Amino acid sequence: MKTAVFSARRYDKTMLARANATAGHELRFLEDRLTAASAPLAAGCEAVCVFVNDTVDAEVLAILAGQGTRLVATRSTGYNHIDAAAAARFGIAVVRVTDYSPHSVAEFAVGLLLAVNRKIARASVRTREGNFDLDGLMGFDLHGKTVGVIGTGKIGTIFARIMSGFGCTVLGYDRYPSAAFEALGGRYVPVDELLASSDVVSLHCPLTEETRHIVNAESLARAKRGSVLVNTSRGGLVDTEAATAALKTGQLGGLAIDVYEQEASLFFQDLSSTIICDDVIQRLVSFPNVIVTGHQAFFTEEAIGQIMQTTIDSITAFERGEELVNRIPKSS
Ligand code: NAD
């Protein structure tokens, strides 16, 4: 099936082509992000393959539908970038990747927590310059601390298990409590209690209208003073300006983020030779107790291999008229 692959980086091309070796779909790799302006590049493609910072709103879907697209396959779990209701109106099926190594993200969240708490990135920069001073690098033991997990699905539960292994008390908040989370010793509490009691809060729920800015000025004011916030889920969960203000007063003791609300115009590209006009992110990266990575939590060989294989399998299933097991609901 003719498939336009937007936001295609080198690794997307290699890994997707590998997964496609036997399926034989005709892949048109495009480095552009999908927007209303770039949508005509998919003309004649029945399938369009996208990633998290592509725009798949009603305007773009209308253009795609008019050009003959009948399937949108996102190479991600989250699908907040897709207007699923509009897709249904235009008769476009939408599939995502539900099952790929949740360990990739959970392990990265732990890595970010250790990096920000123990100042590992700062220390590495120092030693490269021959500075072996420890001043400013003190962290705290995770053992014995309380870790709050918001969203105890696949990734949140694995993160909770790892933190439990560190000797932490694990609290959880989720609309749908899971037995697996409780089986590892996690205890569900209301979100306010989680924020007030946790030394570390890690976000693992999807971005929906309900969860947008779940971390905001009010919730940060109710959080335990000096707590550390980790976000590997979606940037829109955090009101970044409120987090910046809380960092300035010390109410927030540290921030480790792999996702950022305005990441679409920044992430997945090398901007090191340009002037970055986003003052919010530039201010954030200047804090000594903040670590920012560019949406790489999923980026392991295992996860990418599974993402690409599932995406190709979904396209093949669609072509054959088979059931789409990873189809997303009509509205999020
Ligand atoms: P999942 O569906 O297994 O778990 C999500 C959990 O959030 C579920 O238990 C659900 O009940 C809960 N939830 C939904 N709405 C909620 C609400 N209003 N309040 C509290 N909890 C709520 O998903 P997952 O595979 O664990 O992925 C979690 C998120 O991680 C994804 O939605 C995605 O945004 C993010 N993610 C990020 C990366 C990355 O590279 N940074 C990669 C994959 C996924």
Short mmCIF file of C-alpha atoms and ligand atoms in Angstrom, two decimals:
data_model
loop_
_atom_site.label_atom_id
_atom_site.label_comp_id
_atom_site.label_asym_id
_atom_site.label_seq_id
_atom_site.Cartn_x
_atom_site.Cartn_y
_atom_site.Cartn_z
CA MET A 1 0.00 0.00 0.00
CA LYS A 2 1.30 3.49 -0.81
CA THR A 3 2.24 5.07 2.50
CA ALA A 4 3.55 8.57 3.19
CA VAL A 5 5.79 8.55 6.27
CA PHE A 6 6.01 12.03 7.82
CA SER A 7 8.67 13.25 10.28
CA ALA A 8 10.94 10.49 8.99
CA ARG A 9 14.39 10.62 10.59
CA ARG A 10 17.25 8.34 9.59
CA TYR A 11 16.34 5.73 12.22
CA ASP A 12 12.68 5.77 11.09
CA LYS A 13 13.75 5.05 7.52
CA THR A 14 16.12 2.22 8.48
CA MET A 15 13.86 0.52 11.02
CA LEU A 16 10.59 0.94 9.08
CA ALA A 17 12.22 -0.31 5.86
CA ARG A 18 13.51 -3.34 7.80
CA ALA A 19 10.04 -4.11 9.19
CA ASN A 20 8.59 -3.65 5.70
CA ALA A 21 11.03 -6.07 4.04
CA THR A 22 8.50 -8.87 3.63
CA ALA A 23 5.30 -6.78 3.63
CA GLY A 24 6.48 -4.75 0.63
CA HIS A 25 4.46 -1.57 1.12
CA GLU A 26 5.51 1.42 -1.00
CA LEU A 27 6.92 3.82 1.59
CA ARG A 28 7.35 7.50 0.73
CA PHE A 29 9.67 8.93 3.41
CA LEU A 30 9.22 12.64 4.12
CA GLU A 31 11.34 14.58 6.57
CA ASP A 32 8.65 17.26 6.88
CA ARG A 33 6.26 17.41 9.81
CA LEU A 34 2.68 16.82 8.71
CA THR A 35 0.80 20.12 8.62
CA ALA A 36 -1.86 21.58 6.36
CA ALA A 37 0.99 22.95 4.23
CA SER A 38 2.84 19.64 3.88
CA ALA A 39 -0.24 17.36 3.60
CA PRO A 40 -0.25 17.55 -0.26
CA LEU A 41 3.04 15.60 -0.18
CA ALA A 42 0.91 12.55 0.69
CA ALA A 43 -1.18 12.83 -2.47
CA GLY A 44 -2.09 9.38 -3.77
CA CYS A 45 -1.12 7.61 -0.53
CA GLU A 46 -3.86 5.47 0.99
CA ALA A 47 -1.95 5.37 4.28
CA VAL A 48 -0.18 8.15 6.15
CA CYS A 49 2.25 7.33 8.93
CA VAL A 50 2.86 10.06 11.55
CA PHE A 51 4.63 10.76 14.81
CA VAL A 52 3.83 12.71 17.97
CA ASN A 53 4.53 16.23 16.72
CA ASP A 54 2.69 15.90 13.44
CA THR A 55 -0.55 17.86 13.19
CA VAL A 56 -3.47 15.59 12.43
CA ASP A 57 -6.37 17.96 13.03
CA ALA A 58 -9.64 18.34 11.11
CA GLU A 59 -8.07 20.66 8.53
CA VAL A 60 -5.23 18.24 7.74
CA LEU A 61 -7.56 15.23 7.76
CA ALA A 62 -9.85 16.96 5.26
CA ILE A 63 -6.90 17.44 2.89
CA LEU A 64 -5.72 13.85 3.36
CA ALA A 65 -9.22 12.44 2.82
CA GLY A 66 -9.57 14.51 -0.36
CA GLN A 67 -6.32 12.98 -1.64
CA GLY A 68 -7.45 9.40 -1.00
CA THR A 69 -5.96 8.65 2.41
CA ARG A 70 -7.98 6.06 4.32
CA LEU A 71 -5.60 5.13 7.13
CA VAL A 72 -3.51 7.16 9.58
CA ALA A 73 -0.96 5.10 11.52
CA THR A 74 0.84 6.85 14.35
CA ARG A 75 4.20 5.45 15.45
CA SER A 76 3.28 6.20 19.07
CA THR A 77 1.09 5.12 21.95
CA GLY A 78 -0.31 8.57 22.68
CA TYR A 79 -2.71 9.94 20.06
CA ASN A 80 -3.53 13.35 21.48
CA HIS A 81 -2.10 14.85 18.26
CA ILE A 82 -4.90 13.24 16.23
CA ASP A 83 -8.48 14.48 16.02
CA ALA A 84 -9.99 10.99 16.13
CA ALA A 85 -13.58 12.23 15.86
CA ALA A 86 -12.73 14.22 12.69
CA ALA A 87 -10.94 11.17 11.25
CA ALA A 88 -14.09 9.11 11.78
CA ARG A 89 -16.14 11.80 10.03
CA PHE A 90 -13.81 11.66 7.02
CA GLY A 91 -13.87 7.84 6.98
CA ILE A 92 -10.20 7.58 7.93
CA ALA A 93 -9.24 4.75 10.26
CA VAL A 94 -6.59 5.56 12.89
CA VAL A 95 -4.21 3.06 14.41
CA ARG A 96 -1.52 3.49 17.02
CA VAL A 97 1.06 1.26 18.70
CA THR A 98 -0.20 0.03 22.03
CA ASP A 99 2.33 -2.64 22.78
CA TYR A 100 5.96 -1.72 22.65
CA SER A 101 8.49 -1.95 25.35
CA PRO A 102 6.96 0.07 28.21
CA HIS A 103 10.27 -0.68 29.93
CA SER A 104 11.96 1.80 27.59
CA VAL A 105 9.98 4.74 29.01
CA ALA A 106 9.83 3.55 32.62
CA GLU A 107 13.58 2.95 32.74
CA PHE A 108 14.24 6.35 31.18
CA ALA A 109 12.03 8.03 33.79
CA VAL A 110 14.15 6.42 36.50
CA GLY A 111 17.27 7.60 34.66
CA LEU A 112 15.98 11.17 34.53
CA LEU A 113 15.14 11.06 38.23
CA LEU A 114 18.62 9.86 39.13
CA ALA A 115 20.21 12.38 36.78
CA VAL A 116 18.36 15.36 38.22
CA ASN A 117 18.60 14.26 41.85
CA ARG A 118 22.27 13.24 41.77
CA LYS A 119 23.27 15.94 39.25
CA ILE A 120 24.87 13.37 36.98
CA ALA A 121 24.74 15.47 33.79
CA ARG A 122 26.26 18.48 35.61
CA ALA A 123 28.98 16.31 37.11
CA SER A 124 29.84 14.87 33.70
CA VAL A 125 30.17 18.35 32.18
CA ARG A 126 32.41 19.38 35.08
CA THR A 127 34.78 16.43 34.86
CA ARG A 128 35.24 17.00 31.11
CA GLU A 129 36.61 20.40 32.07
CA GLY A 130 38.89 18.95 34.72
CA ASN A 131 36.64 20.12 37.58
CA PHE A 132 36.26 17.37 40.19
CA ASP A 133 34.70 19.57 42.87
CA LEU A 134 31.55 18.15 44.53
CA ASP A 135 30.05 21.49 45.58
CA GLY A 136 26.49 21.78 44.31
CA LEU A 137 26.18 18.09 43.43
CA MET A 138 24.51 16.80 46.61
CA GLY A 139 21.35 14.75 46.10
CA PHE A 140 19.13 12.67 48.38
CA ASP A 141 18.70 8.93 48.92
CA LEU A 142 15.69 7.56 47.10
CA HIS A 143 15.55 4.71 49.58
CA GLY A 144 12.84 5.44 52.15
CA LYS A 145 11.29 8.28 50.13
CA THR A 146 7.72 8.45 48.85
CA VAL A 147 7.15 8.35 45.10
CA GLY A 148 3.80 9.32 43.60
CA VAL A 149 2.81 7.83 40.25
CA ILE A 150 0.04 9.57 38.31
CA GLY A 151 -1.26 7.07 35.77
CA THR A 152 -0.57 3.49 36.78
CA GLY A 153 -0.93 1.81 33.38
CA LYS A 154 1.79 -0.17 31.67
CA ILE A 155 4.60 2.37 32.04
CA GLY A 156 3.53 3.75 35.42
CA THR A 157 3.35 0.27 36.94
CA ILE A 158 6.84 -0.67 35.72
CA PHE A 159 8.19 2.65 37.01
CA ALA A 160 6.48 1.94 40.35
CA ARG A 161 8.03 -1.54 40.49
CA ILE A 162 11.51 -0.15 39.91
CA MET A 163 11.02 2.55 42.56
CA SER A 164 9.71 -0.06 44.94
CA GLY A 165 12.98 -1.94 44.32
CA PHE A 166 14.86 1.19 45.38
CA GLY A 167 13.05 0.92 48.74
CA CYS A 168 10.55 3.72 48.11
CA THR A 169 6.97 3.92 49.35
CA VAL A 170 4.84 4.09 46.21
CA LEU A 171 1.57 6.00 45.97
CA GLY A 172 -0.67 5.99 42.92
CA TYR A 173 -3.46 7.99 41.37
CA ASP A 174 -5.47 6.67 38.45
CA ARG A 175 -9.05 6.80 37.23
CA TYR A 176 -8.90 3.03 36.84
CA PRO A 177 -6.95 1.43 39.69
CA SER A 178 -4.99 -1.69 38.74
CA ALA A 179 -4.44 -4.84 40.76
CA ALA A 180 -0.89 -5.11 39.35
CA PHE A 181 0.02 -1.77 40.93
CA GLU A 182 -1.43 -2.77 44.30
CA ALA A 183 0.24 -6.20 44.10
CA LEU A 184 3.67 -4.55 44.11
CA GLY A 185 2.78 -2.62 47.26
CA GLY A 186 1.46 0.57 45.64
CA ARG A 187 -1.34 2.37 47.46
CA TYR A 188 -3.97 4.46 45.70
CA VAL A 189 -4.72 7.87 47.18
CA PRO A 190 -6.53 11.00 45.94
CA VAL A 191 -4.32 13.18 43.74
CA ASP A 192 -4.05 15.94 46.37
CA GLU A 193 -2.82 13.46 48.98
CA LEU A 194 -0.32 12.06 46.46
CA LEU A 195 1.05 15.53 45.74
CA ALA A 196 1.22 16.51 49.40
CA SER A 197 2.98 13.29 50.47
CA SER A 198 5.38 12.56 47.62
CA ASP A 199 9.07 13.46 47.47
CA VAL A 200 8.98 12.53 43.79
CA VAL A 201 6.01 12.71 41.43
CA SER A 202 6.17 10.97 38.05
CA LEU A 203 3.55 11.48 35.34
CA HIS A 204 2.41 8.47 33.30
CA CYS A 205 -1.17 9.28 32.29
CA PRO A 206 -2.20 10.23 28.74
CA LEU A 207 -2.84 13.83 27.73
CA THR A 208 -6.59 14.40 27.57
CA GLU A 209 -8.80 17.42 28.22
CA GLU A 210 -9.08 16.16 31.79
CA THR A 211 -5.35 15.79 32.38
CA ARG A 212 -4.15 18.92 30.53
CA HIS A 213 -2.17 20.97 33.07
CA ILE A 214 -2.85 18.42 35.80
CA VAL A 215 0.31 20.01 37.22
CA ASN A 216 -0.47 23.71 37.51
CA ALA A 217 0.08 26.61 39.93
CA GLU A 218 -2.57 25.33 42.36
CA SER A 219 -1.47 21.71 42.38
CA LEU A 220 2.19 22.75 42.71
CA ALA A 221 1.24 24.89 45.72
CA ARG A 222 -0.34 21.79 47.31
CA ALA A 223 2.70 19.60 46.56
CA LYS A 224 5.32 18.72 49.16
CA ARG A 225 7.87 21.54 49.29
CA GLY A 226 11.07 20.68 47.44
CA SER A 227 9.63 17.65 45.66
CA VAL A 228 10.93 16.54 42.27
CA LEU A 229 8.66 16.27 39.23
CA VAL A 230 9.39 13.83 36.40
CA ASN A 231 7.44 13.98 33.15
CA THR A 232 8.03 11.40 30.43
CA SER A 233 4.39 11.34 29.33
CA ARG A 234 3.21 14.45 27.47
CA GLY A 235 4.27 18.07 27.79
CA GLY A 236 0.70 19.34 28.07
CA LEU A 237 0.30 17.65 31.44
CA VAL A 238 2.41 20.41 32.98
CA ASP A 239 1.83 24.16 32.96
CA THR A 240 5.48 24.91 32.25
CA GLU A 241 5.34 28.55 33.34
CA ALA A 242 3.82 27.50 36.67
CA ALA A 243 6.57 24.89 37.09
CA THR A 244 9.20 27.54 36.32
CA ALA A 245 7.70 29.85 38.96
CA ALA A 246 7.67 26.99 41.50
CA LEU A 247 11.33 26.23 40.74
CA LYS A 248 12.22 29.87 41.40
CA THR A 249 10.69 29.77 44.90
CA GLY A 250 12.02 26.30 45.73
CA GLN A 251 8.49 24.91 46.05
CA LEU A 252 9.56 22.56 43.26
CA GLY A 253 12.94 21.08 44.12
CA GLY A 254 13.75 19.62 40.72
CA LEU A 255 12.26 19.03 37.31
CA ALA A 256 13.14 16.27 34.85
CA ILE A 257 11.25 16.34 31.57
CA ASP A 258 11.46 14.37 28.35
CA VAL A 259 8.40 16.13 26.94
CA TYR A 260 7.46 19.78 26.71
CA GLU A 261 4.18 21.46 25.83
CA GLN A 262 5.70 23.50 22.98
CA GLU A 263 8.06 20.74 21.84
CA ALA A 264 6.60 20.45 18.32
CA SER A 265 8.72 23.29 16.92
CA LEU A 266 11.88 22.22 18.78
CA PHE A 267 12.26 18.49 19.28
CA PHE A 268 13.67 15.89 16.87
CA GLN A 269 15.89 18.44 15.11
CA ASP A 270 19.32 20.01 15.55
CA LEU A 271 18.81 23.69 16.38
CA SER A 272 22.28 24.20 17.86
CA SER A 273 23.25 26.74 15.20
CA THR A 274 20.06 28.78 15.37
CA ILE A 275 18.58 31.30 17.78
CA ILE A 276 15.93 29.54 19.84
CA CYS A 277 13.11 32.00 20.44
CA ASP A 278 11.27 29.90 23.03
CA ASP A 279 12.23 31.74 26.22
CA VAL A 280 10.36 29.28 28.44
CA ILE A 281 12.52 26.29 27.52
CA GLN A 282 15.67 28.42 27.43
CA ARG A 283 14.96 29.62 30.99
CA LEU A 284 14.23 26.06 32.11
CA VAL A 285 17.49 24.60 30.82
CA SER A 286 19.37 27.33 32.69
CA PHE A 287 18.26 25.96 36.09
CA PRO A 288 20.83 23.73 37.80
CA ASN A 289 18.04 21.48 39.12
CA VAL A 290 16.35 20.90 35.77
CA ILE A 291 17.12 18.30 33.15
CA VAL A 292 15.47 18.33 29.73
CA THR A 293 15.70 15.63 27.08
CA GLY A 294 14.10 15.74 23.64
CA HIS A 295 11.38 13.04 23.79
CA GLN A 296 13.74 10.10 23.75
CA ALA A 297 12.28 7.88 26.47
CA PHE A 298 10.93 5.42 23.89
CA PHE A 299 14.20 5.33 21.98
CA THR A 300 15.57 1.84 22.50
CA GLU A 301 16.28 -0.78 19.89
CA GLU A 302 13.59 -3.03 21.32
CA ALA A 303 10.91 -0.35 21.40
CA ILE A 304 11.64 1.06 17.93
CA GLY A 305 11.72 -2.43 16.42
CA GLN A 306 8.29 -3.19 17.92
CA ILE A 307 6.85 0.20 16.92
CA MET A 308 7.85 -0.23 13.29
CA GLN A 309 6.71 -3.86 13.10
CA THR A 310 3.29 -3.05 14.61
CA THR A 311 2.90 -0.10 12.25
CA ILE A 312 3.66 -2.22 9.19
CA ASP A 313 1.38 -5.02 10.48
CA SER A 314 -1.48 -2.53 10.90
CA ILE A 315 -1.03 -1.23 7.34
CA THR A 316 -1.02 -4.81 6.04
CA ALA A 317 -4.14 -5.69 8.07
CA PHE A 318 -5.90 -2.60 6.71
CA GLU A 319 -4.95 -3.49 3.14
CA ARG A 320 -6.32 -7.01 3.61
CA GLY A 321 -9.52 -5.76 5.26
CA GLU A 322 -8.66 -7.54 8.50
CA GLU A 323 -9.58 -6.35 11.97
CA LEU A 324 -7.42 -3.45 13.18
CA VAL A 325 -6.42 -4.49 16.68
CA ASN A 326 -4.73 -1.17 17.42
CA ARG A 327 -7.54 1.03 16.14
CA ILE A 328 -8.23 4.00 18.40
CA PRO A 329 -11.69 5.01 19.54
CA LYS A 330 -13.66 7.70 17.72
CA SER A 331 -12.96 10.31 20.38
CA SER A 332 -10.24 10.62 22.97
P1 NAD B 1 -1.53 3.10 29.58
O1 NAD B 1 -2.79 3.34 28.80
O2 NAD B 1 -1.10 1.69 29.84
O3 NAD B 1 -1.61 3.85 30.98
C1 NAD B 1 -2.15 5.12 31.15
C2 NAD B 1 -2.84 5.16 32.50
O4 NAD B 1 -3.31 6.49 32.73
C3 NAD B 1 -4.07 4.22 32.58
O5 NAD B 1 -3.97 3.40 33.72
C4 NAD B 1 -5.24 5.18 32.66
O6 NAD B 1 -6.32 4.68 33.45
C5 NAD B 1 -4.59 6.38 33.34
N1 NAD B 1 -5.38 7.59 33.19
C6 NAD B 1 -6.15 7.98 32.15
N2 NAD B 1 -6.76 9.15 32.42
C7 NAD B 1 -6.37 9.50 33.66
C8 NAD B 1 -6.66 10.59 34.51
N3 NAD B 1 -7.50 11.55 34.12
N4 NAD B 1 -6.07 10.64 35.71
C9 NAD B 1 -5.22 9.66 36.13
N5 NAD B 1 -4.91 8.58 35.38
C10 NAD B 1 -5.47 8.51 34.17
O7 NAD B 1 -0.40 3.90 28.79
P2 NAD B 1 1.18 3.71 28.91
O8 NAD B 1 1.63 2.79 27.84
O9 NAD B 1 1.55 3.44 30.32
O10 NAD B 1 1.66 5.18 28.47
C11 NAD B 1 1.40 6.30 29.29
C12 NAD B 1 1.74 7.57 28.55
O11 NAD B 1 3.15 7.63 28.34
C13 NAD B 1 1.15 7.67 27.13
O12 NAD B 1 -0.16 8.18 27.16
C14 NAD B 1 2.09 8.62 26.45
O13 NAD B 1 1.59 9.94 26.57
C15 NAD B 1 3.38 8.51 27.25
N6 NAD B 1 4.50 7.97 26.46
C16 NAD B 1 5.65 8.71 26.35
C17 NAD B 1 6.73 8.22 25.63
C18 NAD B 1 8.03 8.97 25.51
O14 NAD B 1 8.89 8.60 24.69
N7 NAD B 1 8.28 10.00 26.28
C19 NAD B 1 6.62 6.98 25.00
C20 NAD B 1 5.44 6.24 25.16
C21 NAD B 1 4.40 6.75 25.89
#
